[in-house]
Amino acid sequence: HEQLLKMMEERMMDVEQKLRLVKRLLQDKVNQLKEQLSKNTKADAVVKDLYVENAQLLKALEMTEQRQKTAEKKNYLLEEKIANLNKIVKNLASPAFN
């Protein structure tokens, strides 16, 4: 009977040791998962910041393109006016040379 009791105690100690090991492994895994969650949260924040920055850059690009189109229109109109003024000057100067 004593021997059976001793075997049971040894087995219990073995089970307890294995449980402690499993608990340690689980705690390590929990810590790894917490660390990964923290990294993912930081990565999400960076992605959101980049998304906002990208949207702002696209808006700035659109505004720049609109300004460029406006400047090109004004430039075209100025070139037309210059061409018309050159015609007028040429027409005014032509009779003087005749």
Coordinates of N, CA and C in Angstrom, one line a residue:
H1 N 0.8 -1.2 0.0 CA 0.0 0.0 0.0 C 0.9 1.3 0.0
E2 N 1.9 1.2 0.8 CA 2.9 2.4 0.9 C 3.5 2.6 -0.5
Q3 N 3.9 1.6 -1.1 CA 4.5 1.7 -2.4 C 3.6 2.3 -3.5
L4 N 2.3 1.9 -3.4 CA 1.3 2.5 -4.3 C 1.1 3.9 -4.1
L5 N 1.1 4.3 -2.8 CA 1.0 5.7 -2.4 C 2.2 6.5 -2.9
K6 N 3.4 6.0 -2.8 CA 4.6 6.6 -3.2 C 4.6 6.8 -4.7
M7 N 4.1 5.8 -5.5 CA 4.0 5.9 -6.9 C 3.0 7.0 -7.3
M8 N 1.9 7.0 -6.6 CA 0.9 8.0 -6.9 C 1.5 9.4 -6.6
E9 N 2.2 9.6 -5.6 CA 2.8 10.9 -5.2 C 3.8 11.3 -6.3
E10 N 4.6 10.4 -6.8 CA 5.6 10.6 -7.8 C 4.9 11.0 -9.1
R11 N 3.8 10.3 -9.4 CA 3.1 10.6 -10.6 C 2.4 12.0 -10.5
M12 N 1.9 12.3 -9.3 CA 1.3 13.6 -9.1 C 2.4 14.7 -9.3
M13 N 3.6 14.5 -8.8 CA 4.7 15.5 -8.9 C 5.0 15.6 -10.4
D14 N 5.1 14.5 -11.1 CA 5.4 14.6 -12.5 C 4.3 15.4 -13.3
V15 N 3.0 15.1 -12.9 CA 1.9 15.8 -13.6 C 2.0 17.3 -13.2
E16 N 2.3 17.6 -12.0 CA 2.4 19.0 -11.6 C 3.5 19.7 -12.3
Q17 N 4.6 19.0 -12.5 CA 5.8 19.6 -13.2 C 5.4 19.8 -14.7
K18 N 4.7 18.9 -15.3 CA 4.3 19.0 -16.7 C 3.3 20.2 -16.8
L19 N 2.4 20.3 -15.8 CA 1.4 21.4 -15.8 C 2.1 22.8 -15.7
R20 N 3.2 22.8 -14.9 CA 3.9 24.1 -14.7 C 4.6 24.4 -16.1
L21 N 5.1 23.4 -16.7 CA 5.8 23.6 -18.0 C 4.8 24.1 -19.1
V22 N 3.6 23.5 -19.1 CA 2.5 23.9 -20.0 C 2.1 25.3 -19.7
K23 N 2.0 25.6 -18.4 CA 1.6 27.0 -18.0 C 2.6 28.0 -18.5
R24 N 3.9 27.7 -18.3 CA 5.0 28.6 -18.8 C 4.9 28.8 -20.3
L25 N 4.7 27.6 -21.0 CA 4.7 27.7 -22.5 C 3.5 28.6 -22.9
L26 N 2.3 28.4 -22.2 CA 1.1 29.1 -22.6 C 1.4 30.6 -22.3
Q27 N 2.0 30.9 -21.2 CA 2.3 32.3 -20.8 C 3.2 32.9 -21.9
D28 N 4.2 32.2 -22.3 CA 5.1 32.7 -23.4 C 4.3 33.0 -24.6
K29 N 3.4 32.1 -25.0 CA 2.6 32.3 -26.2 C 1.7 33.5 -26.0
V30 N 1.1 33.7 -24.9 CA 0.3 34.8 -24.6 C 1.1 36.1 -24.8
N31 N 2.3 36.1 -24.2 CA 3.2 37.3 -24.3 C 3.5 37.6 -25.8
Q32 N 3.8 36.5 -26.6 CA 4.1 36.7 -28.0 C 2.9 37.3 -28.7
L33 N 1.7 36.8 -28.4 CA 0.5 37.3 -29.1 C 0.2 38.7 -28.7
K34 N 0.5 39.1 -27.4 CA 0.3 40.5 -27.0 C 1.3 41.4 -27.8
E35 N 2.5 40.9 -27.9 CA 3.5 41.7 -28.6 C 3.1 41.8 -30.1
Q36 N 2.6 40.8 -30.7 CA 2.2 40.8 -32.1 C 1.0 41.8 -32.2
L37 N 0.1 41.7 -31.3 CA -1.1 42.6 -31.3 C -0.6 44.1 -31.2
S38 N 0.3 44.3 -30.4 CA 0.9 45.7 -30.2 C 1.5 46.1 -31.6
K39 N 2.3 45.3 -32.2 CA 2.9 45.6 -33.5 C 1.8 45.8 -34.5
N40 N 0.8 45.0 -34.6 CA -0.3 45.1 -35.5 C -1.0 46.5 -35.3
T41 N -1.2 46.8 -34.1 CA -1.9 48.1 -33.8 C -1.1 49.3 -34.3
K42 N 0.2 49.2 -34.0 CA 1.1 50.3 -34.5 C 1.1 50.3 -36.0
A43 N 1.1 49.1 -36.7 CA 1.1 49.1 -38.1 C -0.2 49.6 -38.7
D44 N -1.3 49.3 -38.0 CA -2.6 49.9 -38.5 C -2.6 51.4 -38.4
A45 N -2.0 51.9 -37.3 CA -2.0 53.4 -37.1 C -1.1 54.0 -38.3
V46 N 0.0 53.4 -38.6 CA 0.9 53.9 -39.7 C 0.1 53.8 -41.0
V47 N -0.6 52.7 -41.2 CA -1.3 52.6 -42.5 C -2.4 53.7 -42.6
K48 N -3.1 54.0 -41.5 CA -4.1 55.0 -41.5 C -3.5 56.4 -41.7
D49 N -2.4 56.6 -41.1 CA -1.7 57.9 -41.3 C -1.2 58.1 -42.8
L50 N -0.7 57.0 -43.3 CA -0.3 57.0 -44.7 C -1.5 57.2 -45.7
Y51 N -2.6 56.6 -45.3 CA -3.9 56.8 -46.1 C -4.3 58.2 -46.1
V52 N -4.3 58.9 -44.9 CA -4.7 60.3 -44.8 C -3.7 61.1 -45.6
E53 N -2.4 60.9 -45.4 CA -1.4 61.6 -46.1 C -1.5 61.5 -47.6
N54 N -1.8 60.3 -48.1 CA -2.0 60.0 -49.5 C -3.2 60.8 -50.0
A55 N -4.3 60.8 -49.2 CA -5.5 61.6 -49.7 C -5.1 63.1 -49.8
Q56 N -4.4 63.6 -48.8 CA -4.0 65.0 -48.8 C -3.1 65.3 -50.0
L57 N -2.2 64.4 -50.3 CA -1.3 64.6 -51.5 C -2.1 64.5 -52.8
L58 N -3.0 63.6 -52.9 CA -3.9 63.6 -54.1 C -4.7 64.9 -54.3
K59 N -5.2 65.4 -53.2 CA -5.9 66.7 -53.3 C -5.0 67.8 -53.7
A60 N -3.8 67.8 -53.2 CA -2.8 68.9 -53.5 C -2.5 68.7 -55.0
L61 N -2.3 67.5 -55.5 CA -2.0 67.2 -56.9 C -3.1 67.7 -57.8
E62 N -4.4 67.4 -57.4 CA -5.5 67.9 -58.2 C -5.6 69.4 -58.3
M63 N -5.3 70.0 -57.1 CA -5.3 71.5 -57.1 C -4.2 72.0 -58.0
T64 N -3.0 71.4 -58.0 CA -1.9 71.8 -58.8 C -2.2 71.7 -60.3
E65 N -2.8 70.5 -60.6 CA -3.2 70.3 -62.0 C -4.2 71.3 -62.5
Q66 N -5.2 71.7 -61.6 CA -6.2 72.7 -61.9 C -5.5 74.0 -62.2
R67 N -4.6 74.4 -61.3 CA -3.9 75.6 -61.5 C -3.1 75.7 -62.8
Q68 N -2.5 74.5 -63.1 CA -1.7 74.4 -64.3 C -2.6 74.6 -65.6
K69 N -3.8 74.0 -65.5 CA -4.8 74.1 -66.6 C -5.2 75.6 -66.8
T70 N -5.5 76.2 -65.6 CA -5.8 77.6 -65.6 C -4.7 78.5 -66.2
A71 N -3.5 78.2 -65.8 CA -2.3 79.0 -66.3 C -2.2 78.8 -67.8
E72 N -2.4 77.5 -68.3 CA -2.3 77.2 -69.7 C -3.3 78.0 -70.5
K73 N -4.6 78.0 -70.0 CA -5.6 78.8 -70.6 C -5.3 80.3 -70.7
K74 N -4.8 80.8 -69.6 CA -4.4 82.2 -69.6 C -3.3 82.5 -70.6
N75 N -2.3 81.6 -70.6 CA -1.2 81.7 -71.5 C -1.7 81.7 -73.0
Y76 N -2.6 80.8 -73.3 CA -3.1 80.7 -74.6 C -3.9 82.0 -75.0
L77 N -4.7 82.5 -74.1 CA -5.4 83.7 -74.4 C -4.4 84.9 -74.6
L78 N -3.3 84.9 -73.8 CA -2.3 86.0 -74.0 C -1.6 85.8 -75.3
E79 N -1.3 84.6 -75.7 CA -0.7 84.4 -77.0 C -1.6 84.9 -78.1
E80 N -2.9 84.6 -78.0 CA -3.9 85.0 -79.0 C -3.9 86.6 -79.1
K81 N -3.9 87.2 -77.9 CA -3.9 88.7 -77.9 C -2.7 89.2 -78.5
I82 N -1.5 88.6 -78.2 CA -0.3 89.1 -78.8 C -0.3 88.9 -80.3
A83 N -0.8 87.8 -80.7 CA -0.9 87.6 -82.2 C -1.8 88.6 -82.8
N84 N -3.0 88.9 -82.2 CA -3.9 89.9 -82.7 C -3.2 91.3 -82.7
L85 N -2.5 91.6 -81.6 CA -1.8 92.9 -81.6 C -0.7 93.0 -82.7
N86 N 0.0 91.9 -82.9 CA 1.0 91.9 -84.0 C 0.3 92.1 -85.3
K87 N -0.9 91.5 -85.6 CA -1.6 91.8 -86.8 C -1.9 93.2 -87.0
I88 N -2.5 93.8 -85.9 CA -2.9 95.2 -85.9 C -1.7 96.1 -86.2
V89 N -0.6 95.8 -85.5 CA 0.7 96.6 -85.7 C 1.1 96.4 -87.2
K90 N 1.1 95.2 -87.7 CA 1.5 95.0 -89.0 C 0.6 95.7 -90.0
N91 N -0.7 95.6 -89.8 CA -1.6 96.3 -90.6 C -1.4 97.8 -90.6
L92 N -1.2 98.4 -89.4 CA -0.9 99.8 -89.3 C 0.4 100.2 -89.9
A93 N 1.4 99.3 -89.8 CA 2.7 99.7 -90.4 C 2.7 99.5 -91.9
S94 N 1.9 98.6 -92.4 CA 2.0 98.3 -93.8 C 1.6 99.5 -94.7
P95 N 0.5 100.2 -94.4 CA 0.2 101.4 -95.2 C 1.2 102.5 -95.2
A96 N 1.9 102.6 -94.1 CA 2.9 103.7 -93.9 C 4.1 103.4 -94.9
F97 N 4.4 102.2 -95.2 CA 5.5 101.8 -96.1 C 5.1 101.9 -97.6
N98 N 3.8 102.0 -97.8 CA 3.3 102.0 -99.2 C 3.5 103.3 -99.8

